[in-house]
Short mmCIF file of C-alpha atoms and ligand atoms in Angstrom, two decimals:
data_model
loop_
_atom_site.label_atom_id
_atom_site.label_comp_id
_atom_site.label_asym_id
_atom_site.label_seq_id
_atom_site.Cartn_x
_atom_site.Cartn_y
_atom_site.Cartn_z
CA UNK A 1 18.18 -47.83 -75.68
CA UNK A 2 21.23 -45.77 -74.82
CA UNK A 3 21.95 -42.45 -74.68
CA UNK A 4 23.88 -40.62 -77.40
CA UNK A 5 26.74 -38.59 -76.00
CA UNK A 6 27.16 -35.30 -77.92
CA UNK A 7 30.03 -33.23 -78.06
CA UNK A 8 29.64 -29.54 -79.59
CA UNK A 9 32.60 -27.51 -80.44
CA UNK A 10 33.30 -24.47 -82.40
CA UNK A 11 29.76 -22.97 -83.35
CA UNK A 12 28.15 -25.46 -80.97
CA UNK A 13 27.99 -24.38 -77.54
CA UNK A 14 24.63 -25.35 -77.31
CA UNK A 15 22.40 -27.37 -79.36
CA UNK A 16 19.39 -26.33 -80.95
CA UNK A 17 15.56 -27.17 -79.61
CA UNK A 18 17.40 -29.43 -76.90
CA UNK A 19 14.91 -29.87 -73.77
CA UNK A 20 17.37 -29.41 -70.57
CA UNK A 21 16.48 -32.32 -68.11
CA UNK A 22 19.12 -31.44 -65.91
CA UNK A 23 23.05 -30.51 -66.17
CA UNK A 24 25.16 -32.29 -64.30
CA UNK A 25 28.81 -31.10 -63.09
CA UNK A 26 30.91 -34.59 -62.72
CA UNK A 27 33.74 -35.02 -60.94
CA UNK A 28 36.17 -37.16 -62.65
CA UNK A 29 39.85 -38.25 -61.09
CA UNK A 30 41.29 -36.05 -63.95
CA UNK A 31 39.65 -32.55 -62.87
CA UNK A 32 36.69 -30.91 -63.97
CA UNK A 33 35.10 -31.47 -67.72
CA UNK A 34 34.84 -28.25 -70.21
CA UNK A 35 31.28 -27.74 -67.96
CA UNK A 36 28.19 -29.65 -66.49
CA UNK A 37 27.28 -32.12 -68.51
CA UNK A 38 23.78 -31.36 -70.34
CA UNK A 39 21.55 -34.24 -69.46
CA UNK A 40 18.15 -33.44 -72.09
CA UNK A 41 15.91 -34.43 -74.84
CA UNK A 42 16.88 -34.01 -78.64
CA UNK A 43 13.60 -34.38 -80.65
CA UNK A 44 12.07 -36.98 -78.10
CA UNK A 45 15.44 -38.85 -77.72
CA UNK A 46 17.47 -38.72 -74.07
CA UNK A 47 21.19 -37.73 -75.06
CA UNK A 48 24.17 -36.13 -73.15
CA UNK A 49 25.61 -32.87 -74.30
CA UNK A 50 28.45 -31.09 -73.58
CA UNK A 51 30.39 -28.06 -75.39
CA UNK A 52 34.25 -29.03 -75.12
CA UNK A 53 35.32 -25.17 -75.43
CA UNK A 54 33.33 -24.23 -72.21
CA UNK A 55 29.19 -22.78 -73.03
CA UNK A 56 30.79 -19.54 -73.57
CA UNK A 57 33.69 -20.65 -75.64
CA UNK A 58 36.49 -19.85 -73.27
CA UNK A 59 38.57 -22.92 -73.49
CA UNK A 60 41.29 -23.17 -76.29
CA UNK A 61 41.93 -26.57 -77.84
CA UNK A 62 44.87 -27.00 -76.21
CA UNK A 63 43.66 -26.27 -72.54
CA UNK A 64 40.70 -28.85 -73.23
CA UNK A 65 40.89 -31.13 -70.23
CA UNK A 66 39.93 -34.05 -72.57
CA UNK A 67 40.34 -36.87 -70.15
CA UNK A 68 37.75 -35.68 -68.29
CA UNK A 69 35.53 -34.57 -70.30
CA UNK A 70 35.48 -38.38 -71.79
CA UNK A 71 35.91 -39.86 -68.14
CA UNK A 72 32.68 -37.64 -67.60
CA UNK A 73 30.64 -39.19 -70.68
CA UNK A 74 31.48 -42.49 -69.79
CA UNK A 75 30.52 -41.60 -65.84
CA UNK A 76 26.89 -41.23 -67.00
CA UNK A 77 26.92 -44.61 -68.72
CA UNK A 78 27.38 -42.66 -72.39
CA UNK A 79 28.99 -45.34 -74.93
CA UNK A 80 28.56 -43.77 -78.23
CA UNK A 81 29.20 -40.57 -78.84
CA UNK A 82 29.15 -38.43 -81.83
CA UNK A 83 31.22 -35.20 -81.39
CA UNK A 84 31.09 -31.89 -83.95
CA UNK A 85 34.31 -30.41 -85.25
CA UNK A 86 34.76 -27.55 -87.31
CA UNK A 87 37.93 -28.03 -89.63
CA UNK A 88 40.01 -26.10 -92.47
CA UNK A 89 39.41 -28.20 -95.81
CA UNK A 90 42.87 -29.54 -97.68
CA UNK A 91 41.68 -31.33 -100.38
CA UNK A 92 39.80 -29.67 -103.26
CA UNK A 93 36.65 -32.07 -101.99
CA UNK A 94 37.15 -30.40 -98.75
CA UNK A 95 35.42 -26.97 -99.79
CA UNK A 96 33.80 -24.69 -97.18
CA UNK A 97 30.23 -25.81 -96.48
CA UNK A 98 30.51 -29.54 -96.60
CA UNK A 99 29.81 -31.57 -93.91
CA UNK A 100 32.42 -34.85 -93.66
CA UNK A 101 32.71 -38.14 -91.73
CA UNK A 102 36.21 -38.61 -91.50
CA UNK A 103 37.90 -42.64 -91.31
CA UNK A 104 41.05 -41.75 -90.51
CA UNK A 105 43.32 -38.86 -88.18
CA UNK A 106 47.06 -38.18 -87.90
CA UNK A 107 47.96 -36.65 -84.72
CA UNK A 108 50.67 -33.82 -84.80
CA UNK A 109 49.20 -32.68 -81.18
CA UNK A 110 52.04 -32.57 -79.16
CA UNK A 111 51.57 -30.94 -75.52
CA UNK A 112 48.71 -32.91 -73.88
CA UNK A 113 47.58 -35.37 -71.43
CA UNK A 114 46.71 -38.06 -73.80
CA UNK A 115 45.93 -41.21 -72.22
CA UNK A 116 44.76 -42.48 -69.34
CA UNK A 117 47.26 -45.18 -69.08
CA UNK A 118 50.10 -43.25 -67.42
CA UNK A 119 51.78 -45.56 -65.89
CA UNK A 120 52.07 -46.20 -61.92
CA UNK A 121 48.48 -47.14 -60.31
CA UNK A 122 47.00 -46.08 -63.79
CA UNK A 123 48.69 -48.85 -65.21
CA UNK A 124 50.39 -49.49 -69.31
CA UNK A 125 48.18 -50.50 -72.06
CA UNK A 126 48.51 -49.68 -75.53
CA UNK A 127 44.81 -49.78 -77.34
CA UNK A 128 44.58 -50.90 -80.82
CA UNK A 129 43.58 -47.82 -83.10
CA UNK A 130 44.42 -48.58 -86.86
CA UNK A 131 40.82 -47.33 -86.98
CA UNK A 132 40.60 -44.90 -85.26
CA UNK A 133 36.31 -43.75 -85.20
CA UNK A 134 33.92 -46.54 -84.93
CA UNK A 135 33.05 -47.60 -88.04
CA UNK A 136 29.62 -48.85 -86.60
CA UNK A 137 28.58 -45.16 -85.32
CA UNK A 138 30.49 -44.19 -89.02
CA UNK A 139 27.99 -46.25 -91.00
CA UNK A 140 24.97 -44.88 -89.09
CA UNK A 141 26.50 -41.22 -89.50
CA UNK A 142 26.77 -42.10 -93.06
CA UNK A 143 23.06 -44.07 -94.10
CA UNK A 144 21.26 -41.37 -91.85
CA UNK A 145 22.48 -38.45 -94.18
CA UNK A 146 21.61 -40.60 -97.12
CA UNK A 147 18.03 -41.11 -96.34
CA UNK A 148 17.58 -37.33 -95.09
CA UNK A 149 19.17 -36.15 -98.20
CA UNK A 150 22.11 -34.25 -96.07
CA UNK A 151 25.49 -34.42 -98.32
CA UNK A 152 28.80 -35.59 -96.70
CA UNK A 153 31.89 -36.65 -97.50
CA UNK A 154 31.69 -40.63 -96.35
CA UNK A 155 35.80 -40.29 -95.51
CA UNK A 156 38.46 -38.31 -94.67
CA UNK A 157 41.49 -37.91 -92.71
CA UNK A 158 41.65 -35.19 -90.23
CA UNK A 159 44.76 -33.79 -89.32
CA UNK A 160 44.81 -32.35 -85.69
CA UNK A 161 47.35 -30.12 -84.60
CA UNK A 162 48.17 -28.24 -81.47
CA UNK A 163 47.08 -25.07 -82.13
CA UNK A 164 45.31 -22.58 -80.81
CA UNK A 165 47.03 -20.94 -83.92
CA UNK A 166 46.37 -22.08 -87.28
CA UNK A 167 48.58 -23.28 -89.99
CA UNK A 168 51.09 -21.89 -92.21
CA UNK A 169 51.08 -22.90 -95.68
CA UNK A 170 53.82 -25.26 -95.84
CA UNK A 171 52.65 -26.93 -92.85
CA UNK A 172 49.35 -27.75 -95.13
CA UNK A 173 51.56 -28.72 -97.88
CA UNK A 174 53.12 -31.12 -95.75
CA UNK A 175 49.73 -32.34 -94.25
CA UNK A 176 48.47 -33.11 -97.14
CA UNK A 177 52.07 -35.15 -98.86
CA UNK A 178 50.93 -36.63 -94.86
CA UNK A 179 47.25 -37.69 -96.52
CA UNK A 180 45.10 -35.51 -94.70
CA UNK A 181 42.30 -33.79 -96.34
CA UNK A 182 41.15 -31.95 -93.52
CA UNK A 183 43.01 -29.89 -90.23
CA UNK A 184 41.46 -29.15 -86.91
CA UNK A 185 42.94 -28.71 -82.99
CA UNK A 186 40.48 -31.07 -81.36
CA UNK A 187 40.01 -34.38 -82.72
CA UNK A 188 43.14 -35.89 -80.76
CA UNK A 189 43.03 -36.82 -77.52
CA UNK A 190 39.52 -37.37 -77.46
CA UNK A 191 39.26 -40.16 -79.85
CA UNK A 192 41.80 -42.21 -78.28
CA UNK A 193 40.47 -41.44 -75.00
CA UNK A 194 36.96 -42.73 -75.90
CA UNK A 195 38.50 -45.88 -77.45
CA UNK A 196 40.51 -46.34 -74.20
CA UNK A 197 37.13 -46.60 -71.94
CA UNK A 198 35.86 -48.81 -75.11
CA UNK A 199 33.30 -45.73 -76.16
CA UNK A 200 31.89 -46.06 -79.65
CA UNK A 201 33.20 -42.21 -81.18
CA UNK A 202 32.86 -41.20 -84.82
CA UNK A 203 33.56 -37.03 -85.47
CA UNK A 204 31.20 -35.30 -87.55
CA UNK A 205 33.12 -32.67 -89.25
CA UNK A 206 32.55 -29.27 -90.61
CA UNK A 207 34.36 -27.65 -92.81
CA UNK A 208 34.55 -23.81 -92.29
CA UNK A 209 37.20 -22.44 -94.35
CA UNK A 210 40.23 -23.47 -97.09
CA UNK A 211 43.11 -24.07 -94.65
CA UNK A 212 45.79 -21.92 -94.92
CA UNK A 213 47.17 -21.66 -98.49
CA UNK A 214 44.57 -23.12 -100.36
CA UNK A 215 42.95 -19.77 -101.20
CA UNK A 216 44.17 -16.44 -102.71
CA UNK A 217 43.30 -15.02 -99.67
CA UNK A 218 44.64 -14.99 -95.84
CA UNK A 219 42.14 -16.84 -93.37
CA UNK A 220 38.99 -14.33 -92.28
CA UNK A 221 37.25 -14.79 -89.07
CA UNK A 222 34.26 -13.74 -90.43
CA UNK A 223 34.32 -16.20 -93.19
CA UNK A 224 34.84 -18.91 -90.55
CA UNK A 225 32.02 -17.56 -88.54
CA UNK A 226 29.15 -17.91 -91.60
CA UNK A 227 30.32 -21.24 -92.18
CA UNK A 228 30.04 -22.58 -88.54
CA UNK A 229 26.27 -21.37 -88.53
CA UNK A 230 25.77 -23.44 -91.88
CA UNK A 231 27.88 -26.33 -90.19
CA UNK A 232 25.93 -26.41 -87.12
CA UNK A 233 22.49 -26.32 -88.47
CA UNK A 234 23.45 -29.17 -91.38
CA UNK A 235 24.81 -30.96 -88.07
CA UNK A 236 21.72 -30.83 -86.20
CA UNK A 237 20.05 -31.77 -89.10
CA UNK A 238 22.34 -34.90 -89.52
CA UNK A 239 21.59 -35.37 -85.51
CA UNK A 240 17.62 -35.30 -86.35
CA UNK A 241 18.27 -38.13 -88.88
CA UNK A 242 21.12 -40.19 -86.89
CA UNK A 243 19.03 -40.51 -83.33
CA UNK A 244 16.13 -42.78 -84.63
CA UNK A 245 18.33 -45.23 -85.73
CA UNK A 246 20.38 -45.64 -82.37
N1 LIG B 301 43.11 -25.28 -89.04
C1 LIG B 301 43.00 -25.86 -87.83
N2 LIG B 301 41.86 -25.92 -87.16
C2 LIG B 301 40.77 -25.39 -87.73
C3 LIG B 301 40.82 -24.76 -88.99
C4 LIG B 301 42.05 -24.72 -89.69
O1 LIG B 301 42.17 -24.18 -90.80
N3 LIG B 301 39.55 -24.32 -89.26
C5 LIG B 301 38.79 -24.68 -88.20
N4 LIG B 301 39.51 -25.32 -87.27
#
């Protein structure tokens, strides 16, 4: 049986009742990951944690050193990995609270070292990605909720932008003429970094506030805050369900 891979991010820097086996700091040709990689036991089941903002949440989105933090994963013989995201909900489905497996993502990231195919030594290949998550790791994500009786959207498209700021309203507006029902900062690289080393990567997202415009009110920190602790406990709930099935 493999290992799942487990990324944390906003409201995840560490993951609840995990047994630390050891941590492990790998050294990838890209640089260092966000930190050691968590090597442990989640409710009698080996996985491979890391938090992609740093454990003390000092790395911004877009000073993630995605490639290798994936590179690292993949080092430790990790192919599937389910990573957390906290997102601002676009869609009136998309409500603070709810927990969503998205299908789809439109990347408006524009500043980052996205691919490991660069060219020279590295080489030119252009993956396939009309879907983007593994719908395998989607449909397990998906049935696992079901039979635990955890609700979640069963699609979605997440928009990821650049950040670290967030959105102004017409930039939703657009976003959503775009399709997307949900905005975050992280899902992009990573996803087609994990397909490029043929990792199996769905995103498990939270939603933690209306994005910007789609409340009467400006976005509140605090707000965001109480709905990360309700994401991340419905996520390691969702976790509980998901590893017996791997
Ligand atoms: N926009 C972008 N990223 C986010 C948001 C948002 O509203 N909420 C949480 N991450």
């Amino acid at each position: 049986m493999s290992r799942l891979g487990i990324i944390g991010g906003s409201g995840l820097t560490q993951l609840e009742s995990l047994e630390i086996v050891r941590r492990e700091m790998v050294r990838t040709p890209y640089g260092e990951p966000s930190g050691p990689l968590i090597i442990g036991k989640l409710d009698g089941h080996e996985v491979v944690f890391l938090a992609r903002h740093g454990y003390g949440h000092t790395i911004p989105p877009h000073k993630i050193n995605y490639r290798a933090n994936i590179w690292a994963f993949k080092e430790l013989g990790i192919t599937k990995i389910v990573a957390a995201a906290a997102v601002g909900g676009i869609r009136d489905d998309m409500a603070p609270g709810k927990l969503a497996v998205p299908n789809q993502l439109i990347d408006y990231t524009y500043q980052r070292e996205s691919s490991y195919f660069d060219g020279g030594d590295s080489g030119v290949e252009h993956i396939d990605f009309t879907y983007p998550y593994s719908q395998r790791l989607r449909e397990i994500l998906i049935s696992a909720a079901e039979v635990a009786g955890i609700e979640v959207a069963k699609e979605g498209v997440y928009g990821v932008t650049e950040g670290p700021r967030l959105e102004t309203a017409a930039e939703v507006n657009k976003f959503e003429g775009d399709g997307c029902t949900m905005v975050g900062m992280t899902a992009m690289p990573e996803a087609a970094l994990a397909r490029e080393l043929g990792l199996d990567y769905v995103t498990c997202a939270f939603v933690v506030n209306w994005a910007a415009g789609r409340s009467d009110t400006i976005i509140d920190m605090k707000d965001i805050e109480k709905y990360m602790l309700v994401g991340s406990k419905q996520l390691r709930q969702l976790l509980a369900a998901v590893l017996p099935l791997l």
